[in-house]
Coordinates of C-alpha atoms and ligand atoms in Angstrom, one line a residue:
X1 CA -28.8 160.2 23.3
X2 CA -26.7 161.9 20.7
X3 CA -28.6 164.4 18.6
X4 CA -26.7 164.8 15.3
X5 CA -29.2 167.1 13.6
X6 CA -31.8 169.5 14.7
X7 CA -35.4 168.3 14.5
X8 CA -37.6 170.2 12.0
X9 CA -40.0 171.5 14.7
X10 CA -37.2 173.2 16.5
X11 CA -36.0 175.0 13.4
X12 CA -39.3 176.9 13.2
X13 CA -38.4 178.9 16.3
X14 CA -35.4 180.5 14.5
X15 CA -36.7 181.5 11.1
X16 CA -33.7 183.3 9.7
X17 CA -31.0 181.1 11.1
X18 CA -28.6 179.2 8.8
X19 CA -28.6 175.4 9.2
X20 CA -27.0 174.4 5.9
X21 CA -26.6 175.6 2.3
X22 CA -28.2 172.6 0.6
X23 CA -30.4 174.8 -1.5
X24 CA -28.2 177.8 -2.2
X25 CA -25.0 176.0 -3.0
X26 CA -25.1 174.0 -6.2
X27 CA -21.3 173.9 -6.2
X28 CA -19.5 171.1 -4.4
X29 CA -18.9 173.2 -1.3
X30 CA -18.6 171.9 2.2
X31 CA -18.5 174.2 5.3
X32 CA -16.4 172.9 8.1
X33 CA -16.7 174.9 11.4
X34 CA -14.5 174.7 14.5
X35 CA -16.0 175.9 17.8
X36 CA -14.6 176.9 21.2
X37 CA -11.1 178.1 20.4
X38 CA -8.7 179.5 19.9
X39 CA -6.7 176.8 21.8
X40 CA -2.9 176.9 21.8
X41 CA -1.3 174.2 19.6
X42 CA -4.6 172.7 18.7
X43 CA -6.0 175.6 16.6
X44 CA -2.6 176.0 15.0
X45 CA -2.4 172.2 14.2
X46 CA -5.8 172.6 12.5
X47 CA -4.7 175.7 10.6
X48 CA -1.7 173.9 9.2
X49 CA -3.7 170.8 8.2
X50 CA -6.3 173.0 6.5
X51 CA -3.6 174.8 4.6
X52 CA -2.1 171.6 3.3
X53 CA -5.5 170.7 1.9
X54 CA -6.2 174.2 0.6
X55 CA -9.3 174.2 2.7
X56 CA -11.1 177.1 4.3
X57 CA -13.3 176.9 7.4
X58 CA -15.1 179.0 9.9
X59 CA -14.0 179.3 13.5
X60 CA -16.6 180.2 16.1
X61 CA -14.4 181.6 18.8
X62 CA -15.1 182.1 22.5
X63 CA -14.4 185.7 23.4
X64 CA -12.3 184.9 26.5
X65 CA -10.1 182.6 24.4
X66 CA -9.6 185.3 21.8
X67 CA -8.5 187.7 24.6
X68 CA -6.1 185.1 26.0
X69 CA -4.7 184.1 22.6
X70 CA -5.0 187.1 20.2
X71 CA -2.1 185.9 18.0
X72 CA -3.8 182.6 17.2
X73 CA -7.0 184.5 16.5
X74 CA -5.1 186.8 14.1
X75 CA -3.6 183.8 12.4
X76 CA -7.0 182.3 11.7
X77 CA -8.0 185.5 9.9
X78 CA -4.6 185.9 8.1
X79 CA -5.0 182.3 6.8
X80 CA -8.2 183.4 5.0
X81 CA -10.7 181.7 7.3
X82 CA -13.9 183.2 8.6
X83 CA -14.5 183.8 12.3
X84 CA -17.7 183.9 14.3
X85 CA -18.9 184.9 17.8
X86 CA -19.5 181.9 20.2
X87 CA -20.2 184.2 23.2
X88 CA -17.7 185.5 25.8
X89 CA -17.8 182.6 28.2
X90 CA -19.5 179.7 26.3
X91 CA -22.9 180.5 27.9
X92 CA -26.0 178.3 27.8
X93 CA -28.9 180.4 26.6
X94 CA -31.6 178.2 28.2
X95 CA -29.9 178.7 31.7
X96 CA -29.3 182.5 31.3
X97 CA -31.5 185.5 31.6
X98 CA -32.1 187.3 28.3
X99 CA -30.2 190.4 29.4
X100 CA -27.2 188.5 30.6
X101 CA -27.1 186.4 27.4
X102 CA -27.2 189.4 25.1
X103 CA -24.6 191.2 27.1
X104 CA -22.3 188.2 27.0
X105 CA -22.6 188.0 23.2
X106 CA -22.1 191.8 22.8
X107 CA -19.0 191.6 25.0
X108 CA -17.5 188.9 22.7
X109 CA -18.3 191.2 19.8
X110 CA -15.6 193.6 21.0
X111 CA -13.1 190.8 20.5
X112 CA -14.5 189.0 17.5
X113 CA -15.1 191.0 14.3
X114 CA -18.0 189.1 12.8
X115 CA -21.7 189.2 12.5
X116 CA -21.8 185.4 12.5
X117 CA -23.0 184.0 15.8
X118 CA -23.3 180.4 16.9
X119 CA -25.1 179.7 20.3
X120 CA -23.0 177.5 22.5
X121 CA -24.5 174.0 22.8
X122 CA -27.0 175.2 20.1
X123 CA -29.1 176.3 23.1
X124 CA -30.8 179.7 22.7
X125 CA -34.2 181.0 23.7
X126 CA -36.3 182.3 20.7
X127 CA -36.4 185.7 22.4
X128 CA -32.6 185.8 22.7
X129 CA -32.3 184.8 19.1
X130 CA -34.8 187.5 18.0
X131 CA -32.9 190.2 19.9
X132 CA -29.6 189.2 18.4
X133 CA -31.1 189.0 14.9
X134 CA -32.4 192.6 15.4
X135 CA -28.9 193.7 16.5
X136 CA -27.5 192.4 13.2
X137 CA -26.2 189.0 14.2
X138 CA -26.6 186.1 11.7
X139 CA -27.1 182.9 13.7
X140 CA -25.5 179.8 12.3
X141 CA -26.4 176.3 13.5
X142 CA -25.3 173.2 11.6
X143 CA -26.5 170.3 9.5
X144 CA -24.4 167.8 11.3
X145 CA -22.4 167.7 14.6
X146 CA -19.6 165.3 14.5
X147 CA -19.3 164.5 18.3
X148 CA -15.6 164.8 18.0
X149 CA -15.6 165.6 21.8
X150 CA -17.1 162.3 22.6
X151 CA -14.4 159.8 23.3
X152 CA -16.9 157.0 24.0
X153 CA -18.0 157.0 20.4
X154 CA -15.8 154.8 18.2
X155 CA -13.7 156.4 15.6
X156 CA -15.0 154.0 13.0
X157 CA -18.6 154.8 13.8
X158 CA -18.0 158.6 13.9
X159 CA -16.2 158.6 10.5
X160 CA -19.0 156.5 9.0
X161 CA -21.6 159.1 10.3
X162 CA -19.6 162.0 9.0
X163 CA -19.1 160.6 5.6
X164 CA -22.8 159.9 5.3
X165 CA -23.4 163.6 6.1
X166 CA -20.8 165.2 4.0
X167 CA -22.7 166.5 0.9
X168 CA -22.6 169.8 -0.9
X169 CA -23.9 172.6 1.3
X170 CA -23.3 170.7 4.5
X171 CA -22.2 172.7 7.6
X172 CA -20.3 170.4 10.0
X173 CA -19.3 171.1 13.5
X174 CA -15.9 170.2 15.0
X175 CA -14.1 171.7 18.0
X176 CA -10.6 173.2 18.3
X177 CA -10.7 172.2 22.0
X178 CA -8.7 169.9 24.3
X179 CA -11.6 167.5 24.7
X180 CA -12.0 166.9 21.0
X181 CA -8.3 166.9 20.0
X182 CA -7.5 163.2 20.9
X183 CA -10.2 162.2 18.4
X184 CA -9.7 165.0 15.9
X185 CA -6.0 164.5 15.4
X186 CA -6.6 161.0 14.0
X187 CA -9.9 161.7 12.2
X188 CA -9.6 165.2 10.6
X189 CA -6.8 164.1 8.2
X190 CA -9.0 161.2 7.0
X191 CA -12.0 163.5 6.7
X192 CA -10.1 166.0 4.6
X193 CA -8.8 163.2 2.4
X194 CA -12.3 162.0 1.9
X195 CA -13.5 165.5 1.0
X196 CA -10.8 165.8 -1.6
X197 CA -11.5 162.3 -3.0
X198 CA -15.1 163.5 -3.7
X199 CA -13.8 166.7 -5.4
X200 CA -15.6 168.8 -2.8
X201 CA -14.2 172.2 -1.7
X202 CA -14.0 173.4 1.9
X203 CA -15.2 177.0 2.1
X204 CA -15.6 179.6 4.8
X205 CA -19.1 180.9 5.6
X206 CA -19.4 184.5 4.3
X207 CA -19.3 187.0 7.1
Ligands
ZN301 ZN1 -19.2 175.5 21.8

């Protein structure tokens, strides 16, 4: 089963997390986010496309990838996008002890200069969330996940889903990863065209 949005009951466990900006953003702003990079060629391809569309986004980077590809990470920042912490090793909070989880995120914090944090898989224990919040991290989930990594979902269906969920204040998740790229390289240009046609603006999340 594909879970495109978080159920309401789950949100209560993370009281100060950001899910969307539906209430706070009366302007026509859309918040695209890209997780799991930097990935050579793929992240750069996305950066070029965003530049063509005068679009800003937020990249939730994996610490190990930042260490491997510091130049791409710097390019994200130089191009005016926001970055966020996506842990050091793309760790699943539900399968990790609290101490190991916090250490993993803190380790990534040496490589990623941002208070924004997105839990890999969206999976984090409330206790881990609380500790990170107390340490000053702002957890950012999403209002819609595009399933760009799922090659079994038809492009037509995915684009329809995405268009239905692009509205002012929406936070959408994509991936600058090898798994998502076969889908993304065809679909992201269409999505950006759609966003322009609606006169929406793509903005980075404030760090
Ligand atoms: Zn991820």
